[in-house]
CSV table of C-alpha atoms in Angstrom, one decimal:
chain,number,residue,atom,x,y,z
I,10,TYR,CA,1.2,-31.5,5.4
I,11,SER,CA,-1.4,-33.8,3.7
I,12,ALA,CA,-3.7,-34.0,6.9
I,13,ILE,CA,-2.8,-30.7,8.6
I,14,PRO,CA,-5.6,-28.0,8.2
I,15,PHE,CA,-4.4,-24.6,7.2
I,16,ILE,CA,-5.9,-21.0,7.6
I,17,THR,CA,-5.3,-18.3,5.4
I,18,VAL,CA,-6.7,-14.9,4.6
I,19,SER,CA,-7.3,-14.7,0.9
I,20,GLU,CA,-8.1,-16.7,-2.1
I,21,SER,CA,-4.8,-16.1,-3.8
I,22,THR,CA,-2.7,-17.1,-0.7
I,23,ARG,CA,-4.9,-20.3,-0.8
I,24,ASP,CA,-3.8,-20.8,-4.2
I,25,ASP,CA,-0.2,-20.3,-3.4
I,26,LEU,CA,-0.5,-22.8,-0.6
I,27,ILE,CA,-2.3,-25.4,-3.2
I,28,GLU,CA,0.7,-24.9,-5.5
I,29,TRP,CA,3.2,-25.8,-2.7
I,30,GLY,CA,1.5,-29.1,-2.4
I,31,ILE,CA,-1.3,-28.5,0.5
I,32,PRO,CA,-4.6,-30.1,-0.3
I,33,GLN,CA,-7.5,-27.5,-1.2
I,34,LYS,CA,-9.7,-29.5,1.4
I,35,ASN,CA,-7.4,-28.6,4.1
I,36,ILE,CA,-7.5,-24.9,3.6
I,37,THR,CA,-10.0,-22.5,5.1
I,38,ILE,CA,-10.2,-18.8,4.1
I,39,ILE,CA,-11.0,-16.5,7.1
I,40,HIS,CA,-10.8,-13.0,5.7
I,41,ASN,CA,-9.3,-10.0,7.8
I,42,GLY,CA,-11.5,-7.5,9.3
I,43,ILE,CA,-10.9,-3.9,10.7
I,44,THR,CA,-12.3,-2.0,13.4
I,45,VAL,CA,-12.7,1.5,12.1
I,46,PRO,CA,-12.4,4.0,15.0
I,47,ALA,CA,-15.4,6.4,15.8
I,48,PHE,CA,-13.1,9.3,15.3
I,49,THR,CA,-12.7,9.0,11.7
I,50,ILE,CA,-13.0,12.1,9.4
I,51,HIS,CA,-14.3,10.3,6.2
I,52,GLY,CA,-14.7,12.8,3.1
I,53,LYS,CA,-12.4,15.6,4.3
I,54,LYS,CA,-9.8,15.4,1.5
I,55,GLU,CA,-6.7,17.6,1.2
I,56,LYS,CA,-7.0,20.5,-1.3
I,57,LYS,CA,-3.9,19.4,-3.1
I,58,LYS,CA,-3.6,16.0,-4.3
I,59,LYS,CA,-1.8,13.6,-1.8
I,60,VAL,CA,-0.6,10.1,-2.5
I,61,MET,CA,0.0,7.8,0.6
I,62,PHE,CA,2.0,4.9,1.2
I,63,LEU,CA,1.2,3.2,4.5
I,64,GLY,CA,3.3,0.2,5.7
I,65,ALA,CA,6.7,-0.8,6.8
I,66,LEU,CA,9.3,1.0,5.2
I,67,ALA,CA,11.2,-2.1,4.1
I,68,THR,CA,12.4,-3.6,0.8
I,69,ASP,CA,9.8,-6.3,0.6
I,70,LYS,CA,6.8,-3.7,0.9
I,71,GLY,CA,8.0,-2.1,-2.6
I,72,ILE,CA,8.4,1.3,-1.1
I,73,GLU,CA,11.3,2.2,-3.6
I,74,ASP,CA,8.7,1.5,-6.3
I,75,ALA,CA,6.1,3.7,-4.5
I,76,VAL,CA,8.7,6.5,-4.7
I,77,ARG,CA,9.4,6.0,-8.4
I,78,VAL,CA,5.6,6.0,-8.9
I,79,PHE,CA,5.4,9.5,-7.3
I,80,ALA,CA,8.4,10.8,-9.3
I,81,HIS,CA,6.5,9.8,-12.4
I,82,LEU,CA,3.1,11.4,-11.1
I,83,SER,CA,5.1,14.5,-9.9
I,84,LYS,CA,6.5,15.3,-13.6
I,85,LYS,CA,2.7,15.6,-14.6
I,86,ASP,CA,1.4,17.6,-11.5
I,87,SER,CA,3.9,19.8,-9.7
I,88,ASP,CA,1.6,20.5,-6.9
I,89,ILE,CA,0.9,16.9,-5.9
I,90,ARG,CA,2.6,15.5,-2.7
I,91,PHE,CA,3.5,12.2,-1.4
I,92,TRP,CA,2.9,10.9,2.2
I,93,MET,CA,5.0,8.0,3.5
I,94,VAL,CA,3.6,6.5,6.7
I,95,GLY,CA,5.4,3.9,8.5
I,96,LYS,CA,8.5,3.0,10.4
I,97,GLY,CA,11.7,1.6,9.1
I,98,ASP,CA,15.3,1.1,10.3
I,99,LYS,CA,17.4,4.0,9.9
I,100,PRO,CA,19.9,3.1,7.1
I,101,TYR,CA,17.0,2.1,4.9
I,102,ILE,CA,15.1,5.5,5.5
I,103,LYS,CA,18.4,7.3,4.7
I,104,ARG,CA,18.3,5.2,1.5
I,105,LEU,CA,14.8,6.4,0.6
I,106,HIS,CA,15.9,10.0,1.3
I,107,ALA,CA,18.9,9.6,-0.9
I,108,LEU,CA,16.6,8.1,-3.7
I,109,SER,CA,13.8,11.1,-3.2
I,110,LYS,CA,16.8,13.3,-3.6
I,111,GLU,CA,18.2,11.5,-6.8
I,112,LEU,CA,14.7,11.8,-8.2
I,113,ASN,CA,14.4,15.4,-7.4
I,114,ILE,CA,11.3,15.1,-5.4
I,115,GLU,CA,12.7,15.4,-1.7
I,116,LYS,CA,10.8,18.5,-1.2
I,117,LYS,CA,7.4,16.8,-2.1
I,118,ILE,CA,7.7,14.0,0.3
I,119,THR,CA,6.7,13.9,4.0
I,120,PHE,CA,8.1,11.1,6.0
I,121,TRP,CA,5.8,10.7,8.7
I,122,GLY,CA,7.3,7.6,10.5
I,123,TYR,CA,5.2,5.6,12.8
I,124,VAL,CA,1.7,7.4,13.7
I,125,ASP,CA,-0.9,6.1,16.2
I,126,GLU,CA,-4.2,4.8,15.1
I,127,LYS,CA,-6.2,8.1,15.2
I,128,LYS,CA,-3.5,9.8,12.9
I,129,LYS,CA,-3.4,7.0,10.7
I,130,PHE,CA,-7.0,7.1,9.9
I,131,GLU,CA,-7.0,11.0,9.7
I,132,LEU,CA,-4.3,10.8,7.0
I,133,LEU,CA,-6.2,8.0,5.2
I,134,ALA,CA,-9.2,10.1,5.1
I,135,ARG,CA,-7.4,13.2,4.0
I,136,ALA,CA,-5.1,11.5,1.2
I,137,HIS,CA,-6.6,11.0,-2.5
I,138,VAL,CA,-5.1,7.8,-3.1
I,139,LEU,CA,-3.3,5.0,-1.5
I,140,VAL,CA,-0.5,3.5,-3.3
I,141,ASN,CA,0.6,-0.2,-2.3
I,142,THR,CA,3.7,-1.4,-4.4
I,143,SER,CA,4.3,-4.5,-2.2
I,144,VAL,CA,5.2,-7.6,-3.9
I,145,ARG,CA,3.4,-9.8,-1.9
I,146,GLU,CA,0.7,-9.4,0.8
I,147,GLY,CA,-1.4,-12.1,2.6
I,148,TRP,CA,-4.3,-9.9,2.3
I,149,GLY,CA,-3.8,-6.0,2.4
I,150,LEU,CA,-5.2,-4.7,5.5
I,151,VAL,CA,-4.2,-1.2,4.8
I,152,ILE,CA,-6.4,-1.2,1.6
I,153,ILE,CA,-9.5,-1.9,3.5
I,154,GLU,CA,-8.5,0.9,6.1
I,155,ALA,CA,-8.2,3.3,3.2
I,156,ALA,CA,-11.2,2.2,1.7
I,157,SER,CA,-13.1,2.8,4.9
I,158,GLN,CA,-12.1,6.3,4.6
I,159,GLY,CA,-13.1,6.7,0.9
I,160,THR,CA,-9.6,6.5,-0.3
I,161,PRO,CA,-9.0,4.3,-3.3
I,162,ALA,CA,-5.8,2.2,-3.6
I,163,VAL,CA,-3.6,1.6,-6.7
I,164,VAL,CA,-1.9,-1.8,-6.2
I,165,TYR,CA,0.2,-4.4,-8.1
I,166,ASP,CA,-1.5,-7.6,-9.2
I,167,VAL,CA,0.1,-9.8,-6.6
I,168,PRO,CA,-1.3,-12.2,-4.2
I,169,GLY,CA,-3.3,-10.8,-1.3
I,170,LEU,CA,-3.6,-7.2,-2.9
I,171,ARG,CA,-5.6,-8.6,-6.0
I,172,ASP,CA,-8.1,-10.0,-3.3
I,173,SER,CA,-8.4,-6.7,-1.2
I,174,VAL,CA,-8.9,-4.3,-4.2
I,175,LYS,CA,-12.1,-4.6,-6.5
I,176,ASN,CA,-10.6,-3.5,-9.7
I,177,GLY,CA,-12.3,-0.3,-11.0
I,178,ILE,CA,-14.6,-0.1,-7.8
I,179,THR,CA,-12.3,0.3,-4.6
I,180,GLY,CA,-9.0,0.8,-6.5
I,181,ILE,CA,-7.0,-0.2,-9.5
I,182,VAL,CA,-5.1,-3.3,-9.8
I,183,VAL,CA,-2.1,-2.9,-12.0
I,184,ASN,CA,-1.0,-6.0,-14.0
I,185,LYS,CA,2.7,-5.4,-14.1
I,186,ARG,CA,5.1,-4.4,-11.4
I,187,GLU,CA,6.2,-1.3,-13.0
I,188,PRO,CA,6.1,2.3,-11.4
I,189,ALA,CA,5.8,4.0,-14.8
I,190,LEU,CA,2.7,1.9,-15.6
I,191,MET,CA,1.3,2.4,-12.0
I,192,ALA,CA,1.6,6.1,-12.5
I,193,GLU,CA,-0.4,6.0,-15.8
I,194,GLU,CA,-3.2,4.0,-14.2
């Protein structure tokens, strides 16, 4: 691969490629962009606090950590609610329901499933914070979509997400992959 050009979407994924032996001179970074729909409702937050997860409901997206983060938050604020937005396979969603029941938060979670673009941006605008507990991302497009609606993100310090969140400005980057720590932040 010493003469093959590579394109990636963030500095941290470029750094990963370099660690894998790809020469830096062969790597070009082209950041992702988004198209913000004209129908956005920026600024109309829910009256009660809403924490949102947006993405595929799959183990590599860390959704189980997001459920645990919410469980910690729920102990401090009984009115807080969690929106899980995204699709996943039925056995895994069943597992997430079981986890939420085990943590005694099942009545505080709304499983939205897949939503269209209009509904996605509406929910992003209404949510108070987006939680992204993915263990690896190329960039973190949902972070930028949330920011476009005035919704900050709390993320783990992992490749991709550390690039899409400006720590202390557009959200918080949590140093350790630990749900309790993320809930404290």
